[in-house]
Coordinates of C-alpha atoms in Angstrom, one line a residue:
Chain A
M1 CA -33.1 91.2 -50.8
S2 CA -32.2 94.8 -50.3
A3 CA -34.7 97.2 -48.7
I4 CA -36.2 100.2 -50.6
A5 CA -35.1 103.3 -48.9
P6 CA -37.8 106.1 -48.5
F7 CA -37.6 108.6 -51.3
H8 CA -39.1 112.0 -50.7
G9 CA -39.9 113.4 -54.0
F10 CA -42.6 114.5 -56.4
G11 CA -43.0 113.2 -59.9
L12 CA -45.2 112.6 -62.9
G13 CA -46.0 109.8 -65.2
L14 CA -44.1 110.0 -68.5
R15 CA -46.6 110.1 -71.4
R16 CA -45.9 110.3 -75.1
T17 CA -47.4 113.7 -75.5
H18 CA -44.8 115.1 -73.1
Y19 CA -41.7 113.4 -74.6
A20 CA -40.4 116.6 -76.1
D21 CA -40.9 118.5 -72.8
F22 CA -38.8 115.9 -70.9
L23 CA -36.1 115.5 -73.6
E24 CA -35.6 119.1 -74.6
G25 CA -36.3 121.0 -71.5
E26 CA -35.7 120.9 -67.7
V27 CA -38.8 119.6 -66.0
D28 CA -39.1 120.2 -62.3
V29 CA -39.8 116.7 -61.1
D30 CA -37.8 114.4 -58.8
F31 CA -38.7 111.3 -60.7
V32 CA -40.8 110.0 -63.6
E33 CA -42.9 106.9 -63.6
V34 CA -43.4 104.9 -66.8
I35 CA -45.8 102.1 -67.7
S36 CA -43.3 99.2 -67.9
E37 CA -45.1 97.3 -70.7
N38 CA -44.8 100.3 -73.0
Y39 CA -41.0 99.8 -73.0
M40 CA -40.8 96.0 -72.8
V41 CA -40.0 96.0 -76.5
E42 CA -37.0 94.9 -78.5
G43 CA -35.8 98.3 -79.8
G44 CA -36.9 101.5 -81.5
K45 CA -37.9 104.9 -80.3
P46 CA -39.7 104.1 -77.0
L47 CA -36.5 102.6 -75.5
R48 CA -34.3 105.4 -76.8
V49 CA -36.6 108.0 -75.2
L50 CA -36.7 106.2 -71.9
E51 CA -32.9 105.9 -71.8
Q52 CA -32.5 109.6 -72.5
V53 CA -35.1 110.5 -69.9
R54 CA -33.3 108.2 -67.4
E55 CA -30.2 110.3 -67.9
K56 CA -32.0 113.3 -66.4
H57 CA -34.4 111.7 -63.9
P58 CA -34.8 108.7 -61.7
V59 CA -37.3 106.3 -63.2
I60 CA -40.0 104.1 -61.6
L61 CA -41.2 101.1 -63.6
H62 CA -45.0 100.7 -63.0
G63 CA -46.6 97.7 -64.6
V64 CA -50.1 96.8 -65.5
S65 CA -49.7 93.2 -66.7
M66 CA -48.0 91.2 -64.0
S67 CA -51.3 89.7 -62.9
I68 CA -50.0 89.0 -59.4
G69 CA -53.4 87.5 -58.4
S70 CA -53.6 84.9 -61.2
A71 CA -54.4 81.4 -59.9
Q72 CA -52.2 80.0 -62.6
G73 CA -49.1 81.8 -61.5
L74 CA -47.0 84.4 -63.4
D75 CA -46.2 84.7 -67.1
E76 CA -42.5 83.8 -67.3
D77 CA -42.1 85.7 -70.6
H78 CA -43.5 88.9 -69.0
L79 CA -41.3 88.4 -66.0
S80 CA -38.2 87.9 -68.1
Q81 CA -38.8 90.9 -70.2
L82 CA -39.5 93.0 -67.1
R83 CA -36.2 91.9 -65.6
G84 CA -34.4 92.9 -68.8
L85 CA -36.0 96.4 -68.7
A86 CA -35.1 96.8 -65.0
D87 CA -31.5 95.8 -65.6
R88 CA -31.3 98.3 -68.5
I89 CA -33.0 101.2 -66.7
D90 CA -31.9 100.7 -63.1
P91 CA -35.2 102.1 -61.7
L92 CA -35.9 103.5 -58.3
W93 CA -38.2 100.5 -57.9
V94 CA -40.6 98.3 -59.8
S95 CA -44.3 98.2 -59.1
D96 CA -47.6 96.6 -60.2
H97 CA -51.2 96.3 -59.0
L98 CA -52.9 94.0 -56.5
C99 CA -55.2 92.5 -59.2
W100 CA -55.4 89.9 -61.8
T101 CA -55.6 90.4 -65.6
R102 CA -55.7 86.9 -67.2
T103 CA -56.4 83.2 -67.0
S104 CA -54.4 80.6 -68.8
A105 CA -56.7 81.0 -71.7
H106 CA -57.2 84.8 -72.2
N107 CA -56.1 88.2 -71.1
S108 CA -58.5 91.0 -70.1
H109 CA -56.0 93.8 -70.3
D110 CA -57.8 95.3 -67.3
L111 CA -57.0 95.4 -63.6
L112 CA -59.6 92.9 -62.2
P113 CA -60.5 92.7 -58.5
L114 CA -59.5 89.7 -56.4
P115 CA -61.8 87.9 -54.0
L116 CA -60.4 88.8 -50.6
T117 CA -59.9 85.2 -49.4
R118 CA -57.2 83.2 -47.7
E119 CA -56.8 81.2 -50.9
A120 CA -56.3 84.4 -53.0
L121 CA -53.9 85.7 -50.4
D122 CA -51.8 82.5 -50.6
A123 CA -51.8 82.7 -54.4
V124 CA -50.8 86.4 -54.4
C125 CA -48.0 85.8 -51.8
A126 CA -46.6 82.9 -53.8
N127 CA -46.6 85.0 -57.0
I128 CA -45.0 88.0 -55.2
D129 CA -42.2 85.7 -53.9
R130 CA -41.6 84.4 -57.5
A131 CA -41.6 88.0 -58.9
Q132 CA -39.3 89.4 -56.4
D133 CA -37.0 86.4 -56.7
A134 CA -36.9 86.7 -60.5
L135 CA -36.3 90.5 -60.4
G136 CA -33.8 90.3 -57.6
R137 CA -35.5 93.2 -55.8
P138 CA -38.5 93.9 -53.6
M139 CA -41.5 95.4 -55.4
L140 CA -44.3 97.8 -54.6
F141 CA -48.0 96.8 -55.1
E142 CA -50.8 99.2 -55.6
N143 CA -54.2 99.0 -54.0
P144 CA -56.8 98.8 -56.9
S145 CA -60.0 100.7 -57.5
S146 CA -62.9 98.3 -57.9
Y147 CA -66.5 98.2 -58.9
L148 CA -67.6 95.0 -57.2
T149 CA -66.8 92.8 -54.3
F150 CA -67.2 89.0 -54.0
P151 CA -69.7 87.1 -51.9
E152 CA -66.9 84.9 -50.6
D153 CA -64.7 87.8 -49.2
E154 CA -63.2 86.9 -45.9
M155 CA -61.4 90.1 -45.0
A156 CA -61.1 93.8 -45.7
E157 CA -58.8 94.9 -48.5
W158 CA -56.5 96.7 -46.0
E159 CA -56.1 93.5 -44.0
F160 CA -55.3 91.6 -47.2
L161 CA -52.6 94.2 -48.1
S162 CA -51.2 94.2 -44.6
E163 CA -50.7 90.5 -44.5
M164 CA -49.4 90.4 -48.1
A165 CA -46.7 92.9 -47.2
Q166 CA -45.8 91.2 -43.9
R167 CA -45.5 87.7 -45.5
T168 CA -43.6 88.7 -48.7
G169 CA -41.6 91.8 -47.6
C170 CA -43.1 93.8 -50.5
Y171 CA -43.9 97.5 -50.2
L172 CA -47.1 99.3 -50.9
L173 CA -47.9 101.9 -53.5
L174 CA -50.9 103.7 -51.9
D175 CA -53.2 105.1 -54.6
I176 CA -55.3 107.7 -52.6
N177 CA -57.8 108.0 -55.5
N178 CA -58.3 104.3 -55.6
V179 CA -59.1 104.2 -51.9
Y180 CA -61.5 107.1 -52.4
V181 CA -63.2 105.4 -55.3
S182 CA -63.5 101.9 -53.7
A183 CA -64.7 103.4 -50.4
H184 CA -67.5 105.1 -52.2
N185 CA -68.4 102.1 -54.4
H186 CA -68.4 99.6 -51.5
G187 CA -69.5 101.7 -48.6
F188 CA -66.4 101.6 -46.3
S189 CA -64.5 104.5 -44.7
A190 CA -61.5 105.7 -46.6
R191 CA -59.9 106.8 -43.4
D192 CA -60.4 103.4 -41.8
Y193 CA -58.8 101.9 -44.8
I194 CA -55.7 104.0 -44.5
A195 CA -55.5 103.6 -40.8
G196 CA -55.6 99.8 -41.3
L197 CA -52.5 99.8 -43.5
P198 CA -49.0 99.2 -42.4
L199 CA -47.9 102.8 -43.3
D200 CA -44.2 102.0 -42.7
R201 CA -44.4 99.8 -45.9
V202 CA -45.7 102.7 -48.1
R203 CA -43.0 104.0 -50.4
Q204 CA -45.1 105.8 -53.0
I205 CA -48.5 107.6 -53.4
H206 CA -50.5 108.0 -56.5
L207 CA -53.0 110.8 -57.0
A208 CA -55.5 110.9 -59.9
G209 CA -58.9 112.0 -61.1
H210 CA -62.1 110.1 -61.3
E211 CA -65.5 110.3 -62.9
P212 CA -68.2 110.9 -60.2
G213 CA -71.5 109.0 -60.2
E214 CA -73.5 106.4 -58.4
I215 CA -70.5 104.2 -59.1
I216 CA -67.3 106.3 -59.2
I217 CA -65.0 105.3 -62.1
D218 CA -61.2 105.6 -61.9
T219 CA -60.7 107.3 -65.2
H220 CA -57.4 109.2 -64.8
D221 CA -58.8 111.7 -67.3
R222 CA -59.2 114.9 -65.2
A223 CA -57.7 116.8 -62.3
V224 CA -57.5 115.3 -58.8
S225 CA -60.7 115.9 -56.9
G226 CA -61.0 117.9 -53.7
G227 CA -62.0 114.9 -51.7
V228 CA -58.9 113.0 -52.8
W229 CA -56.7 116.0 -51.9
E230 CA -58.2 116.1 -48.4
L231 CA -57.6 112.4 -48.0
Y232 CA -54.0 112.9 -49.2
A233 CA -53.4 115.7 -46.7
D234 CA -54.7 113.5 -43.9
T235 CA -52.6 110.6 -45.0
I236 CA -49.3 112.3 -45.2
A237 CA -50.0 113.9 -41.8
Q238 CA -49.8 110.3 -40.5
L239 CA -47.3 109.0 -42.9
G240 CA -44.8 111.8 -43.2
P241 CA -43.2 112.7 -46.6
V242 CA -43.3 110.0 -49.2
A243 CA -42.8 109.9 -53.0
T244 CA -45.9 111.3 -54.6
M245 CA -47.0 111.6 -58.2
I246 CA -49.9 112.7 -60.3
E247 CA -51.3 110.1 -62.8
R248 CA -53.0 111.2 -66.0
D249 CA -53.7 108.6 -68.7
D250 CA -56.4 110.2 -70.8
K251 CA -57.3 113.7 -72.0
I252 CA -53.7 114.5 -71.1
P253 CA -53.3 118.3 -70.6
P254 CA -50.2 120.4 -71.3
L255 CA -47.4 119.6 -68.9
A256 CA -47.7 122.9 -67.1
E257 CA -51.1 121.9 -65.9
L258 CA -49.8 118.7 -64.3
L259 CA -46.9 120.5 -62.8
A260 CA -49.3 122.9 -61.2
E261 CA -51.2 120.0 -59.6
L262 CA -47.9 118.5 -58.5
E263 CA -47.1 121.8 -56.8
L264 CA -50.2 121.5 -54.7
A265 CA -49.0 118.0 -53.6
R266 CA -45.7 119.6 -52.7
S267 CA -47.4 122.3 -50.7
L268 CA -49.5 119.7 -48.8
G269 CA -46.4 117.7 -48.3
R270 CA -44.9 120.7 -46.5
G271 CA -47.9 120.6 -44.1
N272 CA -49.8 123.4 -45.8
A273 CA -53.3 121.9 -45.6
G274 CA -54.8 125.3 -46.5
A275 CA -53.4 124.9 -50.0
I276 CA -56.4 122.8 -51.0
A277 CA -58.8 125.6 -50.5
A278 CA -56.5 127.9 -52.5
Chain B
M1 CA -59.0 73.6 -60.8
T2 CA -58.8 75.6 -57.5
G3 CA -61.7 77.7 -56.3
L4 CA -59.8 80.9 -57.2
A5 CA -59.1 79.6 -60.7
Q6 CA -62.8 78.7 -61.2
R7 CA -63.8 82.1 -60.0
Q8 CA -61.4 83.8 -62.3
A9 CA -62.4 81.7 -65.3
A10 CA -66.1 82.5 -64.6
F11 CA -65.4 86.2 -64.2
L12 CA -63.4 86.5 -67.3
G13 CA -66.0 84.4 -69.2
A14 CA -68.6 86.9 -68.1
I15 CA -66.5 89.8 -69.3
L16 CA -65.8 88.3 -72.7
D17 CA -69.4 87.5 -73.4
D18 CA -72.1 90.1 -72.9
E19 CA -74.8 87.5 -72.9
A20 CA -73.2 85.3 -70.3
P21 CA -75.2 85.0 -67.0
L22 CA -73.7 86.4 -63.8
P23 CA -71.2 84.0 -62.2
T24 CA -72.6 81.6 -59.6
G25 CA -73.5 83.2 -56.3
W26 CA -73.6 86.7 -57.7
G27 CA -76.7 88.7 -57.0
D28 CA -78.1 91.4 -59.4
E29 CA -76.4 94.1 -57.3
R30 CA -73.1 93.1 -58.9
A31 CA -74.4 93.6 -62.5
P32 CA -73.5 97.3 -62.7
G33 CA -69.9 96.6 -61.6
L34 CA -69.6 93.8 -64.1
A35 CA -70.9 96.1 -66.8
I36 CA -68.0 98.5 -66.1
Y37 CA -65.5 95.7 -66.5
R38 CA -67.1 94.6 -69.7
N39 CA -66.9 98.1 -71.0
N40 CA -63.3 98.6 -70.0
Y41 CA -62.4 95.4 -71.8
R42 CA -64.0 96.3 -75.0
T43 CA -62.8 99.9 -74.9
S44 CA -59.2 99.0 -74.3
L45 CA -59.1 96.5 -77.2
M46 CA -60.9 98.8 -79.5
E47 CA -58.6 101.7 -78.8
A48 CA -55.6 99.4 -79.3
L49 CA -56.9 98.4 -82.7
R50 CA -57.8 101.9 -83.7
S51 CA -54.4 103.2 -82.8
T52 CA -52.6 100.5 -84.8
F53 CA -55.0 100.5 -87.8
E54 CA -55.6 104.2 -88.1
R55 CA -55.7 104.3 -91.9
T56 CA -57.7 101.1 -92.2
E57 CA -60.3 102.8 -90.1
R58 CA -60.3 105.8 -92.3
L59 CA -60.6 103.6 -95.4
V60 CA -63.7 101.6 -94.3
G61 CA -65.3 104.2 -92.0
E62 CA -65.8 104.2 -88.2
D63 CA -68.9 101.9 -88.2
A64 CA -67.5 99.2 -90.4
F65 CA -64.2 99.3 -88.5
R66 CA -65.9 99.0 -85.2
R67 CA -67.8 96.0 -86.4
A68 CA -64.7 94.4 -87.8
A69 CA -62.8 95.1 -84.6
A70 CA -65.6 93.6 -82.4
H71 CA -65.7 90.5 -84.6
H72 CA -61.9 90.2 -84.3
C73 CA -61.9 90.5 -80.5
I74 CA -64.8 87.9 -80.2
M75 CA -63.1 85.4 -82.6
H76 CA -59.6 86.0 -81.3
P77 CA -59.7 87.2 -77.6
P78 CA -56.3 88.3 -76.5
R79 CA -53.9 85.8 -74.9
S80 CA -50.6 87.8 -74.7
W81 CA -49.7 90.0 -71.8
T82 CA -49.1 92.9 -74.2
L83 CA -51.8 95.0 -75.8
D84 CA -49.4 95.5 -78.7
L85 CA -50.4 92.0 -80.0
V86 CA -54.1 92.6 -80.0
G87 CA -53.9 93.5 -83.7
K88 CA -52.2 90.3 -84.6
G89 CA -54.3 88.5 -87.2
F90 CA -56.5 91.6 -87.8
P91 CA -55.4 91.7 -91.5
E92 CA -56.7 88.1 -91.8
T93 CA -59.9 89.2 -90.2
C94 CA -60.2 92.0 -92.8
T95 CA -59.6 89.4 -95.6
E96 CA -62.5 87.4 -94.2
L97 CA -64.9 90.3 -93.7
F98 CA -64.1 92.6 -96.7
T99 CA -64.1 89.9 -99.3
H100 CA -64.9 92.3 -102.2
D101 CA -62.3 94.9 -101.1
P102 CA -58.9 93.3 -100.9
D103 CA -57.3 96.7 -100.5
V104 CA -58.6 96.7 -96.9
A105 CA -56.7 93.7 -95.8
E106 CA -53.6 94.8 -97.7
L107 CA -53.7 98.2 -96.0
A108 CA -54.2 96.5 -92.6
A109 CA -51.3 94.2 -93.3
L110 CA -49.1 97.1 -94.1
E111 CA -50.1 99.0 -90.9
W112 CA -49.4 95.8 -88.9
A113 CA -46.0 95.5 -90.5
M114 CA -45.2 99.2 -89.7
H115 CA -46.4 98.6 -86.1
E116 CA -44.0 95.6 -85.8
A117 CA -41.1 97.4 -87.4
F118 CA -41.4 100.4 -85.0
V119 CA -40.2 98.4 -82.0
A120 CA -38.1 95.7 -83.7
R121 CA -34.6 95.0 -82.4
N122 CA -32.0 97.7 -83.0
T123 CA -29.3 96.8 -85.4
K124 CA -26.4 98.3 -87.4
P125 CA -27.0 97.5 -91.1
L126 CA -24.1 96.7 -93.3
T127 CA -22.9 99.8 -95.1
T128 CA -22.1 99.9 -98.8
A129 CA -18.5 100.3 -98.0
G130 CA -18.6 97.4 -95.6
F131 CA -20.4 95.3 -98.2
G132 CA -17.8 96.1 -100.8
E133 CA -15.0 95.2 -98.5
A134 CA -16.6 91.9 -97.5
C135 CA -17.1 90.9 -101.1
A136 CA -13.9 92.2 -102.6
K137 CA -12.2 88.8 -102.8
F138 CA -15.3 86.7 -103.4
T139 CA -14.9 83.9 -105.9
E140 CA -17.8 82.7 -108.0
G141 CA -18.4 79.9 -105.4
D142 CA -18.5 82.4 -102.6
W143 CA -21.3 84.3 -104.4
E144 CA -23.2 81.1 -104.9
D145 CA -23.0 80.2 -101.2
L146 CA -23.7 83.7 -99.9
T147 CA -26.5 84.1 -97.5
L148 CA -27.9 87.3 -96.0
T149 CA -29.1 88.2 -92.5
L150 CA -31.7 90.8 -93.2
V151 CA -32.5 93.5 -90.6
P152 CA -35.0 92.4 -88.0
D153 CA -37.5 95.2 -88.8
L154 CA -37.9 94.1 -92.5
R155 CA -41.4 92.9 -93.5
V156 CA -42.8 92.0 -96.9
V157 CA -46.5 92.5 -97.6
G158 CA -48.4 91.5 -100.7
A159 CA -50.0 94.3 -102.7
S160 CA -52.5 94.2 -105.6
H161 CA -53.2 97.9 -105.1
D162 CA -51.0 101.0 -105.1
L163 CA -50.4 101.2 -101.4
V164 CA -48.3 104.3 -101.7
R165 CA -51.2 106.3 -103.2
L166 CA -53.6 104.7 -100.8
W167 CA -51.4 105.4 -97.8
S168 CA -50.8 109.0 -98.7
S169 CA -54.5 109.6 -99.4
L170 CA -55.5 108.5 -95.9
A171 CA -53.0 110.7 -94.1
A172 CA -55.7 112.9 -92.6
D173 CA -59.2 112.5 -91.2
R174 CA -62.1 112.6 -93.7
A175 CA -59.6 112.0 -96.5
K176 CA -60.9 110.5 -99.8
P177 CA -59.2 107.1 -100.2
D178 CA -57.3 106.7 -103.5
V179 CA -57.8 103.0 -104.4
V180 CA -56.0 102.1 -107.6
P181 CA -55.2 98.4 -108.5
C182 CA -51.6 97.6 -109.5
G183 CA -51.2 96.6 -113.1
E184 CA -48.9 93.8 -112.1
A185 CA -48.3 91.9 -108.9
Q186 CA -46.4 94.1 -106.4
C187 CA -45.3 94.0 -102.7
A188 CA -44.7 96.5 -100.1
I189 CA -41.4 96.2 -98.2
V190 CA -41.4 97.7 -94.8
W191 CA -38.4 98.6 -92.7
R192 CA -37.2 101.2 -90.2
E193 CA -35.0 104.1 -91.1
G194 CA -33.6 105.1 -87.8
E195 CA -36.7 105.2 -85.6
R196 CA -39.2 105.7 -88.4
P197 CA -40.9 102.9 -90.2
V198 CA -41.0 103.4 -94.0
F199 CA -42.2 101.3 -96.9
A200 CA -41.7 101.1 -100.6
L201 CA -43.6 99.4 -103.4
R202 CA -41.6 96.8 -105.3
P203 CA -42.1 94.0 -107.9
A204 CA -43.5 90.9 -106.3
W205 CA -40.4 88.9 -107.3
E206 CA -38.3 91.2 -105.2
G207 CA -40.4 90.5 -102.2
A208 CA -40.2 86.8 -102.9
A209 CA -36.4 87.1 -103.0
L210 CA -36.4 88.9 -99.6
D211 CA -38.6 86.2 -98.2
A212 CA -36.2 83.5 -99.6
F213 CA -33.2 85.1 -98.0
Q214 CA -35.1 85.4 -94.7
R215 CA -35.6 81.7 -94.8
G216 CA -31.9 81.1 -95.3
A217 CA -31.7 80.7 -99.1
T218 CA -28.3 81.3 -100.8
F219 CA -27.7 83.9 -103.4
G220 CA -27.1 81.1 -105.9
A221 CA -30.5 79.6 -105.2
V222 CA -32.2 83.0 -105.4
C223 CA -30.5 83.8 -108.7
A224 CA -31.6 80.4 -110.2
A225 CA -35.2 81.2 -109.2
L226 CA -34.8 84.7 -110.7
I227 CA -33.6 83.3 -114.0
E228 CA -36.7 81.1 -114.2
T229 CA -38.9 84.1 -113.5
L230 CA -37.2 86.9 -115.5
G231 CA -35.0 85.1 -118.0
E232 CA -31.2 84.9 -117.7
E233 CA -30.3 88.3 -119.0
A234 CA -32.7 90.3 -116.9
A235 CA -32.1 88.1 -113.9
I236 CA -28.3 88.8 -114.0
A237 CA -28.9 92.5 -114.2
E238 CA -31.6 92.6 -111.5
A239 CA -29.9 90.4 -109.0
G240 CA -26.9 92.6 -108.7
A241 CA -28.9 95.8 -108.7
M242 CA -31.3 94.4 -106.2
L243 CA -28.6 93.4 -103.8
A244 CA -26.9 96.8 -104.1
R245 CA -30.2 98.6 -103.5
W246 CA -30.9 96.6 -100.3
V247 CA -27.5 97.3 -98.9
G248 CA -27.9 101.0 -99.8
E249 CA -31.3 101.1 -98.0
G250 CA -29.9 99.4 -94.9
L251 CA -31.8 96.1 -95.3
V252 CA -28.8 93.8 -94.8
E253 CA -27.4 93.2 -91.4
K254 CA -24.6 90.8 -92.3
L255 CA -23.3 88.3 -94.8
A256 CA -22.6 84.7 -94.2
Q257 CA -21.4 81.6 -96.1
G258 CA -21.0 77.9 -95.8
V259 CA -24.6 77.1 -95.4
V260 CA -24.9 73.3 -95.7
A261 CA -28.3 73.1 -97.3
S262 CA -30.2 76.0 -98.8
P263 CA -34.0 75.7 -98.7
A264 CA -35.6 75.1 -102.1
V265 CA -36.5 78.3 -103.9
T266 CA -39.4 78.1 -106.3
P267 CA -39.6 80.5 -109.3
L268 CA -40.2 84.0 -108.1
S269 CA -43.4 85.8 -109.0
P270 CA -43.5 87.3 -112.5
F271 CA -41.6 90.4 -113.2
A272 CA -44.0 93.3 -112.9
S273 CA -42.3 96.7 -113.1
D274 CA -38.9 98.2 -112.6
S275 CA -40.2 101.2 -110.9
S276 CA -40.0 101.5 -107.1
L277 CA -42.1 104.0 -105.2
S278 CA -41.3 105.0 -101.7
V279 CA -43.0 107.0 -99.1
R280 CA -39.8 107.7 -97.2

């Protein structure tokens, strides 16, 4: 299976409200990321838009429904349709989340946390092997944000991710906001988390906003917070340049606002830590 | 069942049911986290339903819609990987809940058909010229045996209310719904023009004819059923006009012949009206 080469660019998630901006204008991004499932359809406007955007920008397929942690294995229909979309779009890479979304009976349509056990790790690794084999390419998996941990946990999340990457050859999508959120919610150090990851496997970074509170909620409905920017700056100082994007899924502002946030990421990427204060 | 499978079944069970106790081994400190997952689950399903059934929500009002959507999600928790299918069966839920207002389920069925048509497989419909060319040398037997492959985005929805007026009246928030029963049985046919789903109100027998072709009936069998429904003279006139109209509207993907056994076609619904309203 071919390796994923490092890609040093800055991008945005493609959202419906910005279709016209991307189709009719020149948007200063190095890539766009789309939610895979929104385009895993038979035909119509969504696929036409994606194909036209693909003519202008490299595309990343980012999934929310693979359910890589499901004890019952993967949904073959989902996998087959994802393969079809990947063949059609020729993405930079295909990613999903370290989570589970369903049992054999029902689907939660949410990114649910996994118990951090050897048994869960074995299940995840077997599912990743199956997914990468079916897609014919290595994948990236994103660290989740979570609101509870399990009494049976046997390891830290960064240890789980490290062994997962080592055993399967997959890469990591490091969501800095998710680290920040989970660190607050579960009382660990975000910097210890990042230091414990195999940074040479990280191929992409996500930045997003959250709702503060006793439990921080990963809402993607506002600008990236100062604490997350600081953690990003620290991370790329260790990691070097890596593909970075701003995620916004709710209360989506005009594109110019997101491009301004992305410019801050670019500035930090050039080593300008002072940009945060500015 | 493995330990992981048991844990996931218990966790999902606790998300689906607000009254469910915390899974075994969980202390109360996990209750606030679980509440967030429960809320995420309900919110995402509710938003998916609101987005698909926008006009149905305007028709019944936010509170009634929220109760219907919650009932639907409890009775039919999602199984598919795609949120697009969360609304599957919602028109039937509306039939069950709004028993005295059949217009609600009809509108929901129409919105569901539009939702499905939006992302149906792309196809190149037969043009009028292509149809003429294909039929130029048809014998009487060829017409008898003719079958149609209709475009994949085509849907037929039953209508006892004027769905064109109802649809238009609900175009904006706080609109006053215009609910007018049809004098005769009608149907709404839904298809996609380019990338845009559209619909038109037609006599019920025309919808029945489309349904028969979708099930593989021959033109001969459909004509025989039309004669029983409309009488011979009207049926002959309507059959040709109907076929020409479908081709003109881009509803026919291709023609075929030589079907060994056409499914039985019962008499089509009574002729209602020769008028066709469209919201295209």
